[in-house]
XYZ file of C-alpha atoms in Angstrom:
692
model
C 1.480 28.204 -9.773
C 0.614 24.614 -8.764
C 3.633 23.141 -10.569
C 6.087 25.461 -8.781
C 8.591 23.791 -6.433
C 7.608 23.338 -2.803
C 10.335 25.850 -1.857
C 8.287 28.613 -3.557
C 5.998 28.600 -0.509
C 6.651 31.101 2.274
C 8.807 29.668 5.074
C 10.093 26.645 3.132
C 13.809 26.868 2.382
C 16.101 24.267 0.849
C 16.510 22.347 4.121
C 12.754 21.980 4.725
C 12.223 21.383 1.010
C 14.564 18.380 1.223
C 12.425 16.970 4.078
C 9.265 17.385 1.974
C 11.009 15.603 -0.907
C 11.659 12.676 1.451
C 7.862 12.361 1.606
C 7.648 12.422 -2.214
C 6.475 16.062 -2.296
C 8.356 18.077 -4.938
C 5.793 20.675 -6.069
C 2.897 22.667 -4.621
C 0.565 20.350 -6.561
C 2.159 17.296 -4.896
C 1.497 18.926 -1.514
C -2.161 19.681 -2.313
C -2.659 15.993 -3.171
C -0.851 14.667 -0.104
C -4.074 13.718 1.647
C -4.292 13.413 5.453
C -3.833 9.922 6.894
C -6.235 10.760 9.714
C -7.962 13.638 11.519
C -7.648 15.066 14.965
C -10.939 16.120 16.607
C -10.818 18.970 19.125
C -13.482 17.693 21.504
C -14.790 19.479 24.627
C -12.468 19.137 27.660
C -12.765 15.876 29.625
C -12.965 15.834 33.466
C -9.557 14.702 34.811
C -11.133 11.770 36.682
C -12.503 10.380 33.342
C -9.315 10.371 31.206
C -7.907 6.994 30.104
C -4.407 5.833 29.259
C -3.457 6.158 25.586
C -6.163 8.711 24.727
C -5.523 12.154 23.254
C -7.797 14.477 25.247
C -8.177 18.049 26.463
C -8.436 18.973 30.156
C -9.328 22.414 31.495
C -8.288 23.849 34.855
C -6.038 26.096 36.922
C -2.333 25.543 37.679
C -1.693 24.577 41.309
C 1.675 26.367 41.238
C 4.133 27.897 38.781
C 5.825 25.312 36.543
C 9.257 24.044 37.639
C 12.227 23.052 35.462
C 14.400 20.050 36.360
C 17.253 18.193 34.718
C 17.375 14.404 34.564
C 20.627 13.166 32.978
C 20.608 14.905 29.551
C 16.872 15.653 29.603
C 15.398 18.993 30.683
C 11.866 18.590 32.066
C 9.230 21.288 32.603
C 6.678 20.079 35.178
C 3.286 21.475 36.171
C 0.015 20.306 37.781
C -3.478 21.252 36.621
C -6.591 20.945 38.803
C -10.275 20.807 37.892
C -13.325 19.912 40.039
C -12.726 16.187 39.620
C -8.999 15.853 40.237
C -5.362 16.794 39.580
C -3.085 15.834 36.684
C 0.682 16.078 36.268
C 1.909 17.677 32.986
C 5.368 17.173 31.466
C 7.232 18.896 28.600
C 10.687 17.940 27.284
C 13.349 20.594 26.536
C 10.916 23.528 26.777
C 12.116 25.523 29.839
C 10.747 28.800 28.404
C 7.193 27.609 29.210
C 7.813 28.435 32.859
C 7.188 32.128 32.127
C 3.715 31.291 30.745
C 2.655 28.602 33.219
C 2.076 30.719 36.318
C 0.220 29.601 39.462
C -3.558 30.152 39.404
C -3.762 30.776 35.636
C -6.426 28.835 33.722
C -5.548 26.898 30.565
C -6.779 24.057 28.387
C -4.108 21.386 27.934
C -4.453 18.842 25.131
C -2.213 15.819 24.660
C -1.633 12.111 25.107
C -2.394 10.483 28.458
C 0.340 8.099 29.656
C 0.688 5.913 32.742
C 3.641 6.582 35.073
C 3.628 4.129 37.960
C 0.099 4.152 39.350
C -0.953 7.591 38.067
C -1.950 9.069 34.724
C -0.027 12.039 33.309
C -0.075 14.094 30.127
C 3.104 14.403 28.055
C 4.005 17.303 25.750
C 0.452 18.769 25.699
C -0.565 21.727 23.520
C -1.444 24.813 25.556
C -4.534 26.981 24.864
C -6.225 29.843 26.666
C -9.874 28.861 27.314
C -10.935 31.454 24.672
C -8.573 30.058 22.000
C -9.682 26.493 22.655
C -13.305 27.588 22.284
C -12.453 28.738 18.718
C -11.024 25.358 17.615
C -13.412 23.130 19.602
C -15.461 20.843 17.379
C -13.113 21.265 14.415
C -11.160 18.512 12.671
C -7.473 19.072 12.024
C -5.578 16.985 9.456
C -2.821 14.574 10.479
C -0.262 13.887 7.728
C 2.469 11.362 7.095
C 5.610 12.882 8.613
C 9.364 12.413 8.659
C 12.032 13.255 11.224
C 12.463 17.018 11.359
C 9.139 17.735 9.655
C 6.200 17.535 12.062
C 2.478 17.852 11.486
C 2.286 21.546 12.404
C 4.839 22.499 9.732
C 2.967 20.482 7.089
C -0.368 22.074 8.069
C 1.198 25.573 7.805
C 2.576 24.746 4.338
C -0.823 23.376 3.268
C -2.628 26.548 4.404
C -0.113 28.654 2.464
C -0.547 26.428 -0.631
C -4.330 26.847 -0.587
C -3.991 30.604 -0.158
C -1.922 30.747 -3.376
C -2.995 27.814 -5.557
C -4.650 28.095 -8.961
C -8.231 26.815 -9.096
C -8.786 23.931 -11.511
C -11.515 23.707 -14.159
C -14.382 21.368 -13.235
C -14.314 18.387 -15.589
C -17.107 16.011 -14.482
C -20.398 16.523 -16.364
C -22.906 18.609 -14.384
C -25.671 15.985 -14.655
C -23.325 13.312 -13.234
C -22.360 15.491 -10.268
C -26.007 16.347 -9.635
C -27.142 12.687 -9.819
C -24.713 11.533 -7.138
C -24.491 14.785 -5.133
C -20.782 15.159 -5.850
C -19.019 18.258 -4.553
C -17.242 20.629 -6.957
C -13.610 19.503 -7.450
C -11.833 22.513 -5.863
C -14.197 22.444 -2.882
C -13.479 18.711 -2.403
C -9.724 19.215 -2.596
C -9.725 21.947 0.071
C -12.174 20.213 2.399
C -10.401 16.843 2.398
C -7.629 18.771 4.169
C -9.638 21.225 6.250
C -13.189 19.945 6.881
C -15.313 21.948 9.297
C -16.958 18.724 10.435
C -17.431 15.074 9.565
C -20.226 15.801 7.042
C -17.918 18.066 5.015
C -15.162 15.459 5.141
C -17.487 12.732 3.862
C -18.654 14.973 1.027
C -15.093 15.869 -0.027
C -13.884 12.297 0.188
C -16.812 10.930 -1.816
C -15.988 13.258 -4.737
C -12.260 12.451 -4.756
C -12.849 8.691 -4.459
C -15.378 8.907 -7.315
C -12.686 10.597 -9.452
C -10.046 7.972 -8.616
C -12.330 5.120 -9.657
C -13.659 7.065 -12.658
C -10.289 7.684 -14.315
C -8.918 4.272 -13.437
C -11.927 2.552 -15.022
C -11.852 4.826 -18.083
C -8.220 3.733 -18.542
C -9.151 0.055 -18.128
C -11.994 0.387 -20.687
C -9.557 2.028 -23.087
C -7.284 -1.007 -22.795
C -10.239 -3.327 -23.303
C -11.256 -1.570 -26.534
C -7.721 -1.995 -27.900
C -7.538 -5.664 -27.033
C -11.020 -7.103 -27.392
C -11.189 -10.048 -29.824
C -7.942 -8.962 -31.431
C -6.416 -11.511 -33.810
C -3.037 -12.741 -32.597
C 0.060 -13.155 -34.746
C 1.502 -15.375 -32.000
C -0.623 -18.476 -32.576
C 0.833 -21.420 -30.648
C 0.430 -25.147 -31.022
C 0.183 -27.595 -28.153
C 3.592 -28.833 -26.948
C 3.910 -32.402 -25.688
C 7.242 -31.573 -24.011
C 5.335 -29.210 -21.663
C 2.886 -32.013 -20.770
C 5.842 -34.298 -20.019
C 7.453 -31.647 -17.802
C 4.170 -31.194 -15.920
C 4.048 -34.974 -15.352
C 7.611 -34.873 -13.963
C 6.852 -32.255 -11.328
C 7.632 -33.485 -7.779
C 3.963 -32.872 -6.891
C 0.639 -33.250 -8.687
C -1.139 -30.068 -9.770
C -4.441 -29.419 -7.989
C -7.614 -29.584 -10.085
C -7.828 -25.749 -9.896
C -4.269 -25.440 -11.264
C -5.058 -27.923 -14.068
C -8.222 -26.016 -14.969
C -6.300 -22.713 -15.059
C -3.458 -24.178 -17.120
C -5.985 -25.539 -19.641
C -7.633 -22.070 -19.915
C -4.248 -20.400 -20.467
C -3.146 -22.964 -23.087
C -6.505 -22.697 -24.885
C -6.028 -18.901 -25.096
C -2.475 -19.244 -26.472
C -3.702 -21.640 -29.156
C -6.935 -19.774 -30.033
C -5.668 -17.308 -32.629
C -6.894 -14.375 -30.482
C -4.787 -12.261 -28.123
C -4.967 -13.639 -24.553
C -5.791 -11.158 -21.779
C -6.209 -13.255 -18.637
C -5.993 -12.695 -14.880
C -4.980 -15.657 -12.712
C -6.229 -14.987 -9.199
C -4.994 -17.326 -6.503
C -4.349 -17.156 -2.799
C -0.772 -16.859 -1.536
C 0.863 -20.276 -2.001
C -1.832 -21.653 -4.323
C 0.697 -22.385 -7.072
C 0.351 -19.596 -9.648
C 4.085 -19.512 -10.462
C 4.189 -23.041 -11.901
C 1.353 -22.080 -14.306
C 3.443 -19.086 -15.414
C 6.555 -21.254 -15.961
C 4.649 -23.836 -18.039
C 3.068 -21.046 -20.151
C 6.509 -19.469 -20.716
C 7.901 -22.852 -21.779
C 5.054 -23.398 -24.238
C 5.882 -19.966 -25.696
C 9.611 -20.780 -25.936
C 8.990 -24.196 -27.572
C 6.868 -22.392 -30.184
C 9.888 -20.285 -31.116
C 8.749 -17.083 -29.388
C 10.011 -15.106 -26.373
C 8.179 -14.733 -23.049
C 8.694 -12.169 -20.266
C 7.820 -12.270 -16.563
C 7.733 -8.903 -14.739
C 7.914 -8.990 -10.911
C 7.338 -5.998 -8.572
C 10.682 -6.217 -6.721
C 14.246 -7.126 -7.620
C 14.378 -9.790 -4.933
C 11.255 -11.532 -6.241
C 12.509 -11.254 -9.857
C 15.815 -12.839 -8.854
C 14.007 -15.624 -6.967
C 11.832 -16.387 -10.020
C 14.957 -16.405 -12.210
C 16.936 -18.714 -9.914
C 14.053 -21.149 -9.344
C 13.487 -21.380 -13.123
C 17.174 -22.049 -13.751
C 17.230 -24.815 -11.104
C 14.049 -26.387 -12.465
C 15.295 -26.314 -16.084
C 18.553 -27.935 -15.008
C 16.680 -30.788 -13.272
C 14.328 -31.175 -16.249
C 17.105 -30.939 -18.835
C 15.400 -27.953 -20.504
C 17.819 -26.087 -22.789
C 15.783 -22.878 -23.148
C 17.738 -19.890 -21.816
C 16.490 -17.544 -19.079
C 17.994 -14.060 -18.527
C 17.476 -11.556 -15.708
C 17.053 -7.778 -16.140
C 16.924 -5.504 -13.059
C 17.725 -1.875 -12.370
C 20.644 -2.593 -10.026
C 22.635 -4.661 -12.550
C 25.914 -3.120 -13.752
C 26.018 -1.438 -17.166
C 28.052 -4.367 -18.517
C 25.564 -6.966 -17.176
C 22.690 -5.014 -18.734
C 24.428 -4.768 -22.115
C 25.011 -8.529 -22.160
C 21.373 -9.227 -21.220
C 20.055 -6.764 -23.856
C 22.222 -8.425 -26.520
C 20.857 -11.895 -25.676
C 17.283 -10.574 -25.735
C 17.628 -8.767 -29.081
C 19.325 -11.770 -30.752
C 16.743 -14.221 -29.307
C 19.514 -16.122 -27.542
C 17.276 -15.536 -24.503
C 13.955 -17.375 -24.680
C 12.545 -16.247 -21.319
C 13.231 -12.841 -19.770
C 12.607 -12.249 -16.045
C 12.866 -8.822 -14.448
C 11.363 -5.779 -12.793
C 9.965 -2.678 -14.535
C 13.464 -2.521 -16.104
C 11.924 -4.822 -18.756
C 10.141 -1.819 -20.285
C 13.238 0.434 -20.525
C 13.962 1.955 -23.938
C 17.180 -0.058 -24.346
C 15.405 -3.432 -24.153
C 14.508 -4.740 -27.623
C 12.758 -8.086 -27.954
C 12.569 -10.535 -30.837
C 9.032 -11.872 -31.205
C 7.849 -11.264 -27.625
C 4.670 -13.340 -27.612
C 3.764 -13.640 -23.903
C 3.932 -11.023 -21.158
C 3.271 -12.097 -17.538
C 3.026 -9.599 -14.677
C 3.256 -10.966 -11.136
C 1.287 -9.125 -8.429
C -0.225 -6.904 -11.097
C -1.628 -4.281 -8.707
C 1.940 -3.132 -8.132
C 2.121 -2.109 -11.788
C -0.059 0.637 -13.142
C -2.287 0.032 -16.132
C 0.232 2.164 -18.053
C 3.164 -0.127 -17.213
C 1.167 -3.165 -18.312
C 0.403 -1.433 -21.593
C 4.049 -0.371 -22.070
C 5.230 -3.972 -21.827
C 2.540 -4.943 -24.339
C 3.858 -2.294 -26.725
C 7.332 -3.830 -26.405
C 5.821 -7.001 -27.802
C 4.175 -5.099 -30.659
C 7.544 -3.562 -31.612
C 9.247 -6.972 -31.484
C 7.183 -8.515 -34.287
C 9.236 -7.348 -37.213
C 7.042 -8.873 -39.924
C 3.743 -7.611 -38.462
C 4.243 -4.257 -36.742
C 1.694 -3.369 -34.077
C 0.630 -6.891 -33.102
C 0.123 -7.231 -29.332
C 1.488 -10.141 -27.280
C -0.583 -12.426 -25.056
C -1.003 -11.019 -21.543
C -1.213 -13.073 -18.348
C -1.665 -11.189 -15.089
C -1.132 -12.941 -11.720
C -2.491 -11.669 -8.425
C -2.551 -13.065 -4.888
C -4.914 -10.306 -3.772
C -8.166 -12.158 -3.011
C -10.689 -9.691 -4.386
C -14.323 -10.897 -4.504
C -15.254 -11.838 -8.067
C -17.888 -9.078 -8.429
C -15.202 -6.428 -7.820
C -12.477 -8.248 -9.775
C -14.667 -8.190 -12.915
C -14.915 -4.384 -12.587
C -11.282 -3.684 -11.691
C -9.820 -6.054 -14.268
C -12.437 -5.273 -16.886
C -9.988 -5.820 -19.758
C -9.171 -9.370 -18.611
C -10.749 -12.830 -18.491
C -10.476 -14.322 -15.001
C -9.198 -17.716 -13.812
C -9.334 -18.529 -10.103
C -7.063 -21.023 -8.302
C -9.215 -21.717 -5.269
C -7.439 -24.787 -3.850
C -4.234 -25.110 -1.852
C -1.619 -27.772 -2.727
C -2.026 -31.042 -0.782
C 0.192 -31.434 2.281
C 0.674 -27.728 2.973
C 0.493 -27.069 6.733
C -2.160 -24.471 7.642
C -0.799 -21.446 9.504
C -1.705 -21.351 13.224
C -3.251 -17.976 14.097
C -3.810 -16.053 17.304
C -5.223 -12.608 18.061
C -3.886 -11.155 21.326
C -3.817 -7.853 23.181
C -0.680 -5.838 23.969
C -0.258 -7.665 27.308
C 0.851 -10.756 25.345
C 4.004 -9.088 23.957
C 6.456 -10.567 26.502
C 5.255 -14.097 25.690
C 5.434 -13.270 21.978
C 9.089 -12.193 22.313
C 9.858 -15.458 24.144
C 8.161 -17.371 21.325
C 10.194 -15.457 18.718
C 13.417 -16.364 20.580
C 12.355 -20.016 20.656
C 11.719 -20.075 16.877
C 15.075 -18.363 16.216
C 16.702 -20.995 18.438
C 15.200 -23.675 16.178
C 16.938 -22.020 13.214
C 13.875 -20.198 11.859
C 13.243 -16.533 10.986
C 10.440 -14.054 11.695
C 8.726 -10.927 10.407
C 7.379 -8.167 12.654
C 5.058 -5.685 10.907
C 4.390 -2.151 12.182
C 1.911 0.274 10.579
C 4.257 3.275 10.684
C 7.843 4.113 9.720
C 8.531 6.434 12.654
C 6.757 7.976 15.632
C 4.037 10.534 14.888
C 2.808 13.411 17.032
C -0.798 12.292 17.051
C -1.175 8.729 15.751
C -0.864 6.125 18.445
C 0.724 3.131 16.686
C 3.922 1.121 16.721
C 6.640 2.292 14.343
C 9.446 0.413 12.614
C 12.430 2.451 13.853
C 11.589 2.416 17.583
C 10.366 -1.181 17.482
C 13.672 -2.360 15.981
C 15.559 -0.759 18.890
C 13.160 -2.360 21.389
C 13.521 -5.850 19.877
C 17.316 -5.603 19.816
C 17.158 -4.958 23.576
C 14.612 -7.712 24.233
C 16.237 -10.398 22.022
C 19.982 -9.700 22.337
C 22.291 -11.639 20.049
C 19.752 -11.896 17.220
C 20.387 -10.009 13.985
C 17.404 -7.690 13.640
C 17.047 -5.161 10.810
C 14.276 -2.890 9.534
C 12.728 -2.215 6.148
C 10.338 0.513 4.983
C 9.165 2.193 1.804
C 11.189 5.385 2.251
C 14.508 3.544 2.015
C 16.412 3.700 -1.273
C 15.908 0.830 -3.703
C 19.425 -0.571 -3.333
C 19.186 -0.441 0.465
C 15.821 -2.267 0.399
C 17.168 -4.957 -1.949
C 20.222 -5.483 0.246
C 18.052 -6.000 3.354
C 15.560 -8.285 1.591
C 18.328 -10.400 0.075
C 20.052 -10.703 3.471
C 16.737 -11.837 4.993
C 16.085 -14.273 2.131
C 19.559 -15.783 2.591
C 19.093 -16.186 6.360
C 21.651 -13.579 7.484
C 18.876 -11.489 9.105
C 16.808 -13.382 11.679
C 14.019 -10.874 12.357
C 12.846 -8.329 9.801
C 10.881 -5.411 11.264
C 8.970 -3.847 8.402
C 6.027 -1.827 7.163
C 3.716 -3.492 4.641
C 6.385 -3.274 1.897
C 6.991 -7.004 2.534
C 3.383 -7.753 1.591
C 4.750 -8.552 -1.859
C 8.241 -9.274 -2.890
C 10.191 -12.035 -1.171
C 9.835 -15.773 -0.648
C 11.511 -17.002 2.550
C 10.483 -20.630 3.291
C 12.536 -20.523 6.510
C 10.381 -17.713 8.021
C 7.852 -19.280 10.417
C 6.469 -16.331 12.432
C 4.526 -13.284 11.275
C 3.839 -10.885 14.153
C 1.632 -7.908 13.227
C 1.480 -4.952 15.617
C -1.671 -2.760 15.630
C -3.401 -5.379 13.492
C -6.629 -3.385 13.901
C -5.175 -0.710 11.621
C -5.082 -2.951 8.553
C -7.838 -4.318 6.346
C -8.462 -8.063 6.642
C -7.416 -8.703 3.048
C -4.094 -6.979 3.691
C -3.535 -8.886 6.949
C -4.144 -12.096 5.017
C -1.566 -11.025 2.404
C 0.962 -10.351 5.165
C 0.234 -13.689 6.822
C 0.968 -15.351 3.469
C 4.651 -14.394 3.803
C 5.030 -17.363 6.189
C 3.945 -20.983 5.828
C 6.035 -21.451 2.684
C 8.324 -24.174 4.021
C 7.890 -27.572 5.654
C 7.913 -26.309 9.265
C 4.764 -25.243 11.138
C 4.195 -21.464 10.808
C 2.406 -18.979 13.055
C 0.711 -15.583 12.743
C 0.409 -13.424 15.887
C -1.910 -10.431 15.449
C -1.582 -7.859 18.232
C -4.777 -5.856 18.724
C -3.826 -2.457 20.143
C -7.409 -1.176 20.383
C -10.288 -1.770 22.777
C -12.898 -0.394 20.354
C -16.090 -2.371 19.777
C -15.988 -4.626 16.736
C -12.188 -4.768 16.395
C -11.853 -8.219 17.943
C -14.786 -9.479 15.850
C -13.012 -8.408 12.632
C -9.701 -9.985 13.578
C -11.370 -13.219 14.675
C -12.328 -13.812 11.025
C -8.612 -14.268 10.307
C -8.308 -16.442 13.379
C -10.973 -18.777 12.003
C -9.926 -19.007 8.360
C -6.904 -19.172 6.067
C -9.082 -18.838 2.938
C -8.337 -15.487 1.303
C -11.537 -15.329 -0.754
C -13.728 -16.012 2.305
C -11.808 -13.337 4.242
C -12.177 -10.795 1.414
C -15.943 -11.334 1.213
C -16.302 -11.049 5.027
C -14.170 -7.888 4.939
C -16.590 -6.465 2.394
C -19.601 -7.202 4.648
C -17.993 -5.633 7.721
C -16.853 -2.381 6.152
C -19.059 0.652 6.545
C -18.945 4.410 5.878
C -16.300 5.951 8.084
C -14.016 2.908 8.106
C -11.518 5.002 6.198
C -10.447 7.044 9.227
C -6.870 6.370 10.266
C -4.655 4.107 8.194
C -5.354 2.869 4.669
C -7.420 -0.274 4.850
C -6.300 -2.236 1.818
C -3.094 -2.459 -0.135
C -4.735 -3.843 -3.234
C -4.528 -1.121 -5.865
C -2.565 2.062 -5.687
C -5.419 4.492 -5.055
C -4.659 7.486 -2.852
C -7.985 7.626 -0.992
C -10.246 4.967 -2.452
C -10.514 1.555 -0.851
C -12.108 -1.191 -2.924
C -13.713 -2.767 0.167
C -15.004 0.291 2.007
C -16.014 1.946 -1.263
C -17.297 -1.191 -3.037
C -20.772 0.263 -3.683
C -19.342 3.474 -5.121
C -16.972 1.426 -7.319
C -19.952 -0.448 -8.795
C -21.788 2.857 -9.390
C -18.779 4.407 -11.139
C -18.380 1.318 -13.335
C -21.997 1.717 -14.553
C -21.501 5.431 -15.216
C -18.269 4.882 -17.163
C -19.979 2.286 -19.352
C -22.952 4.620 -19.978
C -20.696 7.572 -20.763
C -18.598 5.634 -23.290
C -21.766 4.234 -24.893
C -23.221 7.737 -25.394
C -19.901 9.424 -26.265
C -17.351 6.908 -27.637
C -13.823 8.168 -27.101
C -15.296 11.215 -25.253
C -15.527 12.847 -28.712
C -18.492 15.112 -27.825
C -17.290 18.773 -27.423
C -19.160 19.014 -24.097
C -16.656 16.507 -22.673
C -13.642 18.638 -23.654
C -12.521 19.273 -20.044
C -12.982 15.610 -19.136
C -11.045 14.418 -22.201
C -8.250 16.870 -21.375
C -8.049 15.480 -17.855
C -8.160 11.896 -19.132
C -5.361 12.549 -21.641
C -3.244 13.981 -18.822
C -4.023 10.880 -16.751
C -2.922 8.569 -19.572
C 0.227 10.569 -20.376
C 1.340 10.390 -16.742
C 1.115 6.622 -16.645
C -2.543 6.458 -15.505
C -2.419 6.057 -11.752
C 0.508 8.461 -11.321
C -1.701 11.486 -11.990
C -2.572 13.409 -8.839
C -6.317 13.169 -8.411
């Protein structure tokens, strides 16, 4: 039943099914694992005199008179006034004239909605309407709030979810009973249902703990599996030291920092050791990881082998390709670089594949297109993945297998692996998450790089911010504006990309302003990012999809709306999109919340540009319950888990995985049959793609 299409559910036809597919939901199982992005608490009614602007609250009272319906231009308004002992509040609904029959003078209701300011008074727009008895039934409950799209609101998704749970097939429990008992982990089916429909916060915490445990558990089992395959494996791609690479390093227009030199030495030592290299290079944004990758690829090419660099986006792959070509031209390097991306024409792909197979190409740069079936390498000795968290463990392994196939004389030999990441994860967590890799850290910034100037402001600063943006555009620079959401939501109060783009076009007329978000098609995203990279677009309004993927030295301003909704590590990643050129760069973080502690968190970014310091402070500040609302970190592609908030649980799971594999290597014990079955499904679906 769970693998049936979403349209098999009652009330979901082809039209609604297409809207669900826009959210990435194809089957009933996909729907069950589309976890809420937040929860709506039905609290007791608030006295009218105590409501505050921006809050979602309930008020209880009697209608002063029967609702009236008025037209204003093309908008039909239904207006009413509710009175309690403390005051009176105006209520407004759009295009709902039929409510007039219900909203009769003297009747008592509970109205629940968002409080907005109109002139000097507070009003409630588009509130839900309950009889006092009906509100009593839902009071104290928590209702899920899901990611939505135009035409598919939260109520419709909740209805579909209730229908799915009424019909879904229960799954077999797969975690060992003693493990569940030791950590008080809920049964899997219970956890799945109660992450969507918790009776209270305690139930939600219990459900979430189990599902987060599972996410870490299977991810780390997959990582350990990779480690077993690779550990101390003899390499058939033994390299010798190349003086030409040393000469090229000496001819760079800048001197490498001591951290870069140390990392380069570690990489070269691995390549020359006779064992397969499996190394992570961790370095802050702009610390100079790419030059290490280029020098390692050149050493590989001069040894007669091929090297590949896989980037997470087409734009970044193309930028790597072009910068390598320019550098090789200046240096007089004759090694050939080819590009492979999904959007290339069939003819371009055929030509690239031919050069790769014949070893005319020494260095291959591309996206995940590098692991397509049609790409055949000739002695692929080094595989580099840039921003590795954007690739699942399965994709990393697939590229490694390409190298094994390419060694015609010694089938099955794995290439050297170098993984690069700008995500500043504290070392204790990095050792767990990248358990199959040795770690090098570039913890210095190149000399002469101008530090980014930071400021944390409230929403009242926006007008000055827009003036500042105009000034920077006037100086020939570009800017990013980040919003946490793609489009407006019924219940989540946050800026969204689509409305914000319209607003900015009105406020900064004459500027070319475009938007970017994850739901756009690949070609559309590439077109926008390339236009921004080339300077055609002056302001890019985006979700966090720009966190990785484009290098625009001319961009000098990063403005982040609702900065309180992001984890510090992610804000630091976003900030790293600017400050890449010679001009002074700025990061404006707009705090849209007046909650205690929010300013304190954001001030850490104000004080420091050091990603590792920020990550460790982020870890200290997180506490249980920080997961409400938006995802906190964009580090690894977990659905619920957050490596900062859930750091202690991550460490616990790592210990348990190690103990389990020690007592039952390969999960061979019959008592682990259900777990092994689940793990095999996880691996076959490309590890992280399995719905957990």
